[in-house]
PDB file of C-alpha atoms in Angstrom:
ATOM      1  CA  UNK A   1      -4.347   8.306  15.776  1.00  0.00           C
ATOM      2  CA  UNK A   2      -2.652   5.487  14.004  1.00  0.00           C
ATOM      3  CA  UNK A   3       1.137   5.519  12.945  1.00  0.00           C
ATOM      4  CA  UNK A   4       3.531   3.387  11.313  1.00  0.00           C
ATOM      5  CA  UNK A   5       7.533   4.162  11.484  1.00  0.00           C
ATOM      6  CA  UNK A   6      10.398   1.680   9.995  1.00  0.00           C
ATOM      7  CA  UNK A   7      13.158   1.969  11.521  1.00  0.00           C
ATOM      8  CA  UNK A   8      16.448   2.009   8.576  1.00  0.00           C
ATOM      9  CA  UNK A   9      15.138   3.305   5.000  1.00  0.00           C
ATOM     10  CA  UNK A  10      17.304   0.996   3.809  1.00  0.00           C
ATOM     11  CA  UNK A  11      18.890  -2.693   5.162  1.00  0.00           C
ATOM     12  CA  UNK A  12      22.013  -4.237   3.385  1.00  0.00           C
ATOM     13  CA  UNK A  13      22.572  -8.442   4.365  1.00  0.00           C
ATOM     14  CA  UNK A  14      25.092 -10.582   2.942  1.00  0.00           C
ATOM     15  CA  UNK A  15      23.216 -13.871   1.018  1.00  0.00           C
ATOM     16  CA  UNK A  16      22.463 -16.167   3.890  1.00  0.00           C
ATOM     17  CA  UNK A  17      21.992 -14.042   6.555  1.00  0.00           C
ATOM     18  CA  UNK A  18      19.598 -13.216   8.977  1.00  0.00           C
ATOM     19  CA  UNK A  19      16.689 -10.345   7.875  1.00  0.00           C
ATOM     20  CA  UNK A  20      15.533  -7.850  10.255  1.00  0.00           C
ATOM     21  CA  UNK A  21      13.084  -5.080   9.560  1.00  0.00           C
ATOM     22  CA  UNK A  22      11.330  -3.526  12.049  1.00  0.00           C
ATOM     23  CA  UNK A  23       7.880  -1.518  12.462  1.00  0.00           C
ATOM     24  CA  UNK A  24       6.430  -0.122  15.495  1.00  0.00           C
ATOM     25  CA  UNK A  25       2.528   1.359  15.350  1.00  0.00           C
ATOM     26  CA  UNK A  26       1.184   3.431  17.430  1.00  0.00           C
ATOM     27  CA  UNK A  27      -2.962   2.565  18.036  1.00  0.00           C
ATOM     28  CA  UNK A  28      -5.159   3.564  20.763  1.00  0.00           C
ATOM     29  CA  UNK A  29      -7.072   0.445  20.528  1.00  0.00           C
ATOM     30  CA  UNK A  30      -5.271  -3.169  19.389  1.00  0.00           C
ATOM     31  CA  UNK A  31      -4.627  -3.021  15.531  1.00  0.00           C
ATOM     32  CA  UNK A  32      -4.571  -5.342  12.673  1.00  0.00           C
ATOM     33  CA  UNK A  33      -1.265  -5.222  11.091  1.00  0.00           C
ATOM     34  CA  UNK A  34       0.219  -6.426   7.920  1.00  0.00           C
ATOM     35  CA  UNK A  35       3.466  -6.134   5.427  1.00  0.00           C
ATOM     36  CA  UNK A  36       3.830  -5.946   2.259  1.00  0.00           C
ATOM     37  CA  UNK A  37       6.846  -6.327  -0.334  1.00  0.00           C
ATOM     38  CA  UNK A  38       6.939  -4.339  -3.270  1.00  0.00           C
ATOM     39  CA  UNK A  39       9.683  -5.005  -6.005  1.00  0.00           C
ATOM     40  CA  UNK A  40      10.696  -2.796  -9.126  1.00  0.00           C
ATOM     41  CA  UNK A  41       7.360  -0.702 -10.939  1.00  0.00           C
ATOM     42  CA  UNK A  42       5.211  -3.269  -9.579  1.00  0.00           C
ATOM     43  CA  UNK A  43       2.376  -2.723  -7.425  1.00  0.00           C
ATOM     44  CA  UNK A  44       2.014  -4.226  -3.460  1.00  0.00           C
ATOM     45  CA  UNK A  45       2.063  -7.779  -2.187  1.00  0.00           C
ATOM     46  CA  UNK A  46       0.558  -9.011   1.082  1.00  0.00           C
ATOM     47  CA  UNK A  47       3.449 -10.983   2.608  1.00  0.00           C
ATOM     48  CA  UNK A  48       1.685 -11.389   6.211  1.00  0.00           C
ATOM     49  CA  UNK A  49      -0.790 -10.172   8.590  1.00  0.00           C
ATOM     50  CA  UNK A  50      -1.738 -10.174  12.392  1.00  0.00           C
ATOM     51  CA  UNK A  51      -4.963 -10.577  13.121  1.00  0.00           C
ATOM     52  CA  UNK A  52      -5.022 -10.844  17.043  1.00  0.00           C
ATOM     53  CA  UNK A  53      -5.147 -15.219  16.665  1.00  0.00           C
ATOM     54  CA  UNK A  54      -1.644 -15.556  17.299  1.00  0.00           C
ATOM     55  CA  UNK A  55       1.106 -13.246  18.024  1.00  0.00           C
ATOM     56  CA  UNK A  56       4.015 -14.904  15.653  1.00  0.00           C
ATOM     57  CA  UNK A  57       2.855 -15.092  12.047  1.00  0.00           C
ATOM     58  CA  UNK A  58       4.101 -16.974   9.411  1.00  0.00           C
ATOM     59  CA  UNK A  59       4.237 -15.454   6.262  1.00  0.00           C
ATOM     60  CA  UNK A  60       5.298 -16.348   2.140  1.00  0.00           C
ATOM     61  CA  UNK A  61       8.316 -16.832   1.292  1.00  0.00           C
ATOM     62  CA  UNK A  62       9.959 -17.922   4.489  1.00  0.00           C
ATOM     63  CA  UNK A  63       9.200 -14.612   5.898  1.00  0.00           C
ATOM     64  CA  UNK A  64       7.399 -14.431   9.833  1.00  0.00           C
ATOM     65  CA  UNK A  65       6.788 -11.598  12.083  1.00  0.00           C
ATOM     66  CA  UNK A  66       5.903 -11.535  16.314  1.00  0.00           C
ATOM     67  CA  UNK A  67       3.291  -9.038  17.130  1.00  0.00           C
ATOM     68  CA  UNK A  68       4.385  -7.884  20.935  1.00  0.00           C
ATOM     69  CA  UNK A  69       2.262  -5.473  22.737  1.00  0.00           C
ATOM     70  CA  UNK A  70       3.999  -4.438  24.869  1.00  0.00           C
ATOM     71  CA  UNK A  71       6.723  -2.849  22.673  1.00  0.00           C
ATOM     72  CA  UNK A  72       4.118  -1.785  19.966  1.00  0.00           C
ATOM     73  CA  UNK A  73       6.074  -3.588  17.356  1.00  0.00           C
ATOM     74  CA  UNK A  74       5.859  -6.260  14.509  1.00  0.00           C
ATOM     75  CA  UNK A  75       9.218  -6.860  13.120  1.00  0.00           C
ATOM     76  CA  UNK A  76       9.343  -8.723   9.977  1.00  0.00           C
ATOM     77  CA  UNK A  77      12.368 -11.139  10.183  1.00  0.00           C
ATOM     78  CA  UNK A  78      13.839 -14.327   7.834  1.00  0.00           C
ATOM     79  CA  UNK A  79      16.291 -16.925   8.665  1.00  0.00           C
ATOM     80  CA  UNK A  80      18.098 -16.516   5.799  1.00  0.00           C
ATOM     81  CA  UNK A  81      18.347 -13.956   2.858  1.00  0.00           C
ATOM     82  CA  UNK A  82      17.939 -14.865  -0.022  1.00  0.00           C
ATOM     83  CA  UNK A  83      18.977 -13.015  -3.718  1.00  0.00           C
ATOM     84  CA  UNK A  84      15.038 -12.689  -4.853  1.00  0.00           C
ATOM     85  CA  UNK A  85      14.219 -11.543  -1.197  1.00  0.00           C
ATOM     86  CA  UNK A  86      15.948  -7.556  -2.522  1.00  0.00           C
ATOM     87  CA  UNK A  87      12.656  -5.515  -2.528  1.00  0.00           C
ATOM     88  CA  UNK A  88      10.823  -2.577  -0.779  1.00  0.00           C
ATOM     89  CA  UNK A  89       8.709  -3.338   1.944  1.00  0.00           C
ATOM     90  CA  UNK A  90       6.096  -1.825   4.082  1.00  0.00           C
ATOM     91  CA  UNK A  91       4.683  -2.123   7.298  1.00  0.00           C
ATOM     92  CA  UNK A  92       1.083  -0.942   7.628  1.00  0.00           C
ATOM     93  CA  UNK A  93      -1.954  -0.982  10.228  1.00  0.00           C
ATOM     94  CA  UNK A  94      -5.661  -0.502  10.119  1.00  0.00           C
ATOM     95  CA  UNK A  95      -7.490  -0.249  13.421  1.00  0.00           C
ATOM     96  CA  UNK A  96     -10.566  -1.977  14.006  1.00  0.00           C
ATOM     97  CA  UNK A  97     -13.364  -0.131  12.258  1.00  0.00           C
ATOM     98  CA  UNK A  98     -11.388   2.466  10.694  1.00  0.00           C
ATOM     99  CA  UNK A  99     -11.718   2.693   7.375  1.00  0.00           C
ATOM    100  CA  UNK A 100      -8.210   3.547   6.195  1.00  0.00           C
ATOM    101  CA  UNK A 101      -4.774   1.668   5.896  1.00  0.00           C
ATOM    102  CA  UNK A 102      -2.054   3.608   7.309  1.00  0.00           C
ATOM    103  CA  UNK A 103       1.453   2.666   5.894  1.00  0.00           C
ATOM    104  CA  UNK A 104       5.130   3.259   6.916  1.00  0.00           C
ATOM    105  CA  UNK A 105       7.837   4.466   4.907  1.00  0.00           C
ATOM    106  CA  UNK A 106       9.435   1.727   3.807  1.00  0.00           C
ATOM    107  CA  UNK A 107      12.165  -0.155   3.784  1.00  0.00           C
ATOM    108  CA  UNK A 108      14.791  -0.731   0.994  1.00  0.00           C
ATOM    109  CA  UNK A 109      16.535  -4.656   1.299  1.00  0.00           C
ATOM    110  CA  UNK A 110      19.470  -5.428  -0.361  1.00  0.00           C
ATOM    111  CA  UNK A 111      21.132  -8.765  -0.549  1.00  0.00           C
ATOM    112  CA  UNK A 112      24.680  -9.205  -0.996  1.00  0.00           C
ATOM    113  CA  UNK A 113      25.668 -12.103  -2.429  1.00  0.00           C
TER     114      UNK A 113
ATOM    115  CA  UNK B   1      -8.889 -14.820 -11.957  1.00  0.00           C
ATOM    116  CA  UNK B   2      -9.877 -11.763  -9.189  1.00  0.00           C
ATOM    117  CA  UNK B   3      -8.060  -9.107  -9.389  1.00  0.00           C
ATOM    118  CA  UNK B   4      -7.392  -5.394 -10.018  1.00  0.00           C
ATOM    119  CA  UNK B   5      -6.276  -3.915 -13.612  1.00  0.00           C
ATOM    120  CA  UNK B   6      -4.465  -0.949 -13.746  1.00  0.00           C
ATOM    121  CA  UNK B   7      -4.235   0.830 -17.350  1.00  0.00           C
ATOM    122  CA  UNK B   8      -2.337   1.916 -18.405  1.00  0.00           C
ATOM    123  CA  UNK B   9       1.100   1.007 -17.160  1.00  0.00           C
ATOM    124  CA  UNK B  10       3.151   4.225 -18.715  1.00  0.00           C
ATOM    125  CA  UNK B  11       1.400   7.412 -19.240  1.00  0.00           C
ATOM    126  CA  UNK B  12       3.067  10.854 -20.728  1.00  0.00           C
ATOM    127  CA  UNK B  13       1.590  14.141 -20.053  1.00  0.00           C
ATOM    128  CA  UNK B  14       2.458  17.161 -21.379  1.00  0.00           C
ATOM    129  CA  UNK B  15       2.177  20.252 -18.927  1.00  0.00           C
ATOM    130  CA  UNK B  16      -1.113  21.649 -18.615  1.00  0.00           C
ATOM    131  CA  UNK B  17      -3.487  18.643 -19.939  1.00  0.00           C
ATOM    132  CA  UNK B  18      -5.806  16.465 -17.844  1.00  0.00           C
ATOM    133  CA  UNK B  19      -5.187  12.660 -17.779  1.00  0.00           C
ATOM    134  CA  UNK B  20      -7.280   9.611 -16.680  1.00  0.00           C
ATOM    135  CA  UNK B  21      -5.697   6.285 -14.989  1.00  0.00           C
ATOM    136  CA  UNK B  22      -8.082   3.405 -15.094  1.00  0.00           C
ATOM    137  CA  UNK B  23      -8.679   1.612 -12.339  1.00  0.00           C
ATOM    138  CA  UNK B  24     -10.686  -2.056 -11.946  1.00  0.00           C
ATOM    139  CA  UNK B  25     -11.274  -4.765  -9.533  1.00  0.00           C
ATOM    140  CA  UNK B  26     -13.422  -7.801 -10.354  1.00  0.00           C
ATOM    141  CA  UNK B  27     -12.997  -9.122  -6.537  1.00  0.00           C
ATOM    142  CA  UNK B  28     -16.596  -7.584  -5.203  1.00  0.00           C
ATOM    143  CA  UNK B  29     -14.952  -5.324  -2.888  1.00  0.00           C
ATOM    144  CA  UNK B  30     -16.554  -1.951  -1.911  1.00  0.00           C
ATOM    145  CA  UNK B  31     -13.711   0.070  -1.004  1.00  0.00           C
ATOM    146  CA  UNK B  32     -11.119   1.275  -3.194  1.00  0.00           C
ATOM    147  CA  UNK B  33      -7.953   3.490  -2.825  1.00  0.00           C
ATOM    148  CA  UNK B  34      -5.800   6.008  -4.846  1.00  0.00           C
ATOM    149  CA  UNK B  35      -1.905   6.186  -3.663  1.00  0.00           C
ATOM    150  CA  UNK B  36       0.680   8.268  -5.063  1.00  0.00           C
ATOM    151  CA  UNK B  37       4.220   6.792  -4.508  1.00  0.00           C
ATOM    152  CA  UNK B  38       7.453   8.918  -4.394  1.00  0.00           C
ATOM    153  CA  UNK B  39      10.696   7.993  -3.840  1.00  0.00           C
ATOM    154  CA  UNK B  40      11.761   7.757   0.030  1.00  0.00           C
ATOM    155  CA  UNK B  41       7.867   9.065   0.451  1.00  0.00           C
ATOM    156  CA  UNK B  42       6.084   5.721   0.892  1.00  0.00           C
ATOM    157  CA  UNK B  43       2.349   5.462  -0.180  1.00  0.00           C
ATOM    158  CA  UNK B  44       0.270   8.465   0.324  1.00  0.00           C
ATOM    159  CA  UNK B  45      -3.246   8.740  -0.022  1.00  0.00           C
ATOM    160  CA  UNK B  46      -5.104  10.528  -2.585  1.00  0.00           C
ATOM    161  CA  UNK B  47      -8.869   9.814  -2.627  1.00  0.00           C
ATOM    162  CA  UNK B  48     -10.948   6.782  -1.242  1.00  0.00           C
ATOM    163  CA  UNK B  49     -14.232   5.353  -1.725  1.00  0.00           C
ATOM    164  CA  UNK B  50     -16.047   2.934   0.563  1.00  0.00           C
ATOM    165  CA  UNK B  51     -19.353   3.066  -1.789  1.00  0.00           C
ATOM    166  CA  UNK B  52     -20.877   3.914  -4.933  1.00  0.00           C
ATOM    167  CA  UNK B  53     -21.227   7.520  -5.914  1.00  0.00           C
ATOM    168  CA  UNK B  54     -19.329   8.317  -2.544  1.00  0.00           C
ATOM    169  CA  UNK B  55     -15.713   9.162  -2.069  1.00  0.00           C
ATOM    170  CA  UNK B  56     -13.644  11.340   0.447  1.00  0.00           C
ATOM    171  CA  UNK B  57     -10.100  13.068   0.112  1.00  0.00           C
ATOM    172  CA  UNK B  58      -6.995  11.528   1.246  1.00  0.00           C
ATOM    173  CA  UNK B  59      -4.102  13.495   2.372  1.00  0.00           C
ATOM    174  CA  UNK B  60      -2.758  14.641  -0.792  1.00  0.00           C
ATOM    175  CA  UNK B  61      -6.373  15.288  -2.852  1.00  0.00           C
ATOM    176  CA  UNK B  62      -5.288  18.537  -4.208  1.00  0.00           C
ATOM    177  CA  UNK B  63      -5.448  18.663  -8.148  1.00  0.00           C
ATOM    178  CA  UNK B  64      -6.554  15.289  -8.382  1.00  0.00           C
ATOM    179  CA  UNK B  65     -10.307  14.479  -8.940  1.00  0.00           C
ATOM    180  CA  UNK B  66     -12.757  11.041  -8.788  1.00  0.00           C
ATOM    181  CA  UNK B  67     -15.861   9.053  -9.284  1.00  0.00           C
ATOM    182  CA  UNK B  68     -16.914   6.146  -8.348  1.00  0.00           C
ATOM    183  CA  UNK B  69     -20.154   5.368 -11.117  1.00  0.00           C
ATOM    184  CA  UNK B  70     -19.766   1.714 -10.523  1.00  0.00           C
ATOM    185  CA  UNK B  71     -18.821  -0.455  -8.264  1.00  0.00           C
ATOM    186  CA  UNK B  72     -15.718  -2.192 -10.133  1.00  0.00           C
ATOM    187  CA  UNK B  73     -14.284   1.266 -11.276  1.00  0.00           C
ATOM    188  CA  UNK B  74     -12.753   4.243  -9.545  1.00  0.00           C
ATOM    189  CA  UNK B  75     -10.328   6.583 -12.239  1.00  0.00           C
ATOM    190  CA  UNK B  76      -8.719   8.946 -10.885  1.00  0.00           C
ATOM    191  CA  UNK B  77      -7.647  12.010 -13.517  1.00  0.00           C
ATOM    192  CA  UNK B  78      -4.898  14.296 -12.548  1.00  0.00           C
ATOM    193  CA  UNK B  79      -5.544  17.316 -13.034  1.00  0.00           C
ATOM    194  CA  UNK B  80      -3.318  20.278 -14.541  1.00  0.00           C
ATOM    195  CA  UNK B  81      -3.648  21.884 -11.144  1.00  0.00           C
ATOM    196  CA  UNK B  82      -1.580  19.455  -9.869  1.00  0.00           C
ATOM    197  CA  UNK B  83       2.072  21.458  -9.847  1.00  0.00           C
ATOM    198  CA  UNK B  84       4.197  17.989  -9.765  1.00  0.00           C
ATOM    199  CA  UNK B  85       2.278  15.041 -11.347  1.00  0.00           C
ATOM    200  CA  UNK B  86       5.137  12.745 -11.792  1.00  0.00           C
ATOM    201  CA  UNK B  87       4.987   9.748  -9.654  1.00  0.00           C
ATOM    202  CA  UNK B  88       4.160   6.503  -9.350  1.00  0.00           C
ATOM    203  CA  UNK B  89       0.455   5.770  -9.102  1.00  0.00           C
ATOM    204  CA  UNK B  90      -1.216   2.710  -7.420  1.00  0.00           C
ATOM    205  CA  UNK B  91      -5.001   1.705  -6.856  1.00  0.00           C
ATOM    206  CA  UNK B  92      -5.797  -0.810  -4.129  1.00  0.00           C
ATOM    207  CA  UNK B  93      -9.077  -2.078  -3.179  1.00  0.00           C
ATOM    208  CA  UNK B  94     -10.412  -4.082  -0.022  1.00  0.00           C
ATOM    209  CA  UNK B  95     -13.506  -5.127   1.917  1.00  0.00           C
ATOM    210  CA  UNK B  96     -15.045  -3.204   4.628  1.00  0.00           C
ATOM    211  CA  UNK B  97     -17.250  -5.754   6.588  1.00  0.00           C
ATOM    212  CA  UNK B  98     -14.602  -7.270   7.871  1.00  0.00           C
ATOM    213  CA  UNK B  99     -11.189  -4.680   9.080  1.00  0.00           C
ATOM    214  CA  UNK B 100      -9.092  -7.842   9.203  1.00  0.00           C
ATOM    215  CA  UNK B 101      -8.525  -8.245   5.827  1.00  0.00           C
ATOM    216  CA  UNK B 102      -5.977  -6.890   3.333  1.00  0.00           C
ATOM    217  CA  UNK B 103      -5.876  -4.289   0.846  1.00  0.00           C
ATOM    218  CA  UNK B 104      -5.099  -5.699  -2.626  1.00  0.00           C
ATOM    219  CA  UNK B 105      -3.281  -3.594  -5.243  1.00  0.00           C
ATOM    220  CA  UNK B 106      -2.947  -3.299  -8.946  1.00  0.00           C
ATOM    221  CA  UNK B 107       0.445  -3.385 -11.059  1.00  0.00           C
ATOM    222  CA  UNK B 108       0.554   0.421 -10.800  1.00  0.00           C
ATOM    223  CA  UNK B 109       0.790   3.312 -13.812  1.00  0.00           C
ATOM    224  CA  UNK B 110       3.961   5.668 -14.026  1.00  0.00           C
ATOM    225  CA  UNK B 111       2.964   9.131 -14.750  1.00  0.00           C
ATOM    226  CA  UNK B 112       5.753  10.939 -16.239  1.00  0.00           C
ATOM    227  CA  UNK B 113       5.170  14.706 -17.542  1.00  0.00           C
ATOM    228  CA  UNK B 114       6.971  15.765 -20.805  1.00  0.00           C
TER     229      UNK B 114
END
């Protein structure tokens, strides 16, 4: 059965800094995966996806994530936080024919400035 | 522009009545999704429909009902079964011929019970 987990419900940075979030699926068969940012009473945006064409995906916004196998993760990362970048956002995964989108918890950013 | 329009964006209930969220998508996409969104809780799944006049239960389909009449609408009314209605409510659609592609949402609609 499919799973999502995010590691940290919420992530502080400082304005400038590296961004880090991580997601790790579990999938008996190789998965499409995506993330999404959601800010303040608004509904979900696609920010990326993997689609099995290449394993580091560039996103909007500056954002990319690497889709490794072997560790059953695709962390969502950015070289450099920016104010705008404070948001919720999700990992999710759909397996190939299933009919269902299976999300994570979420993760809370914060930017410092 | 393609998209999908939830109405309405605030909704008050008082306890015991019935409401209806509106739900459509003018992007030709056959399946469409109810979430309910807590706090800390993520999106959960209430009801889903891959075709007309077809739906199945999500994980959380107690005192919530649908229909699917058409292929650009799917409301979903909350029931007053439902013992804690208050959340934040959010309809996504997507196609189903091809599992690569993304699930689109609307703006969502903040149920609140008075």
């Amino acid at each position: 059965a499919q799973s999502v987990t995010q590691l940290g419900s919420h992530v502080s940075v400082s304005e400038g800094a590296l961004v880090l979030l991580r997601c790790n699926y579990s999938s008996s068969v190789p998965p499409y995966l995506f993330w999404y940012v959601q800010y303040p009473n608004q509904g979900l945006q696609l920010l990326l996806k993997y689609t099995s064409a290449a394993t580091l995906v560039k996103g909007i916004n500056g954002f990319e994530a690497e889709f490794k196998k072997s560790e059953t993760s695709f962390h969502l990362t950015k070289p450099s936080a920016h104010m705008s970048d404070a948001a919720e956002y999700f990992c999710a995964v759909r397996e190939t024919s299933y009919d269902k989108v299976i999300f994570g918890p979420g993760t809370s950013l914060s930017v410092i400035p | 522009d393609g998209g999908i329009t939830q109405s309405p964006k605030y909704l008050f209930r008082k306890e015991g009545q019935n409401v209806t969220l509106s739900c459509e998508q003018n992007l030709n996409h056959d399946a469409m999704y109810w979430y309910r969104q807590d706090p800390g809780q993520g999106l959960r799944l209430i009801y889903y429909s891959q075709i007309v006049n077809d739906f199945q239960k999500g994980d959380i389909a107690e005192g919530y009902s649908v229909s699917r009449e058409k292929k650009e609408s799917f409301p979903l009314t909350v029931t007053s079964a439902q013992k804690n209605p208050t959340a934040f409510y959010l309809c996504a659609s997507s196609m189903i011929q091809d599992w690569s592609t993304e699930a689109f949402f609307g703006q969502g609609t903040r149920l609140t019970v008075v």
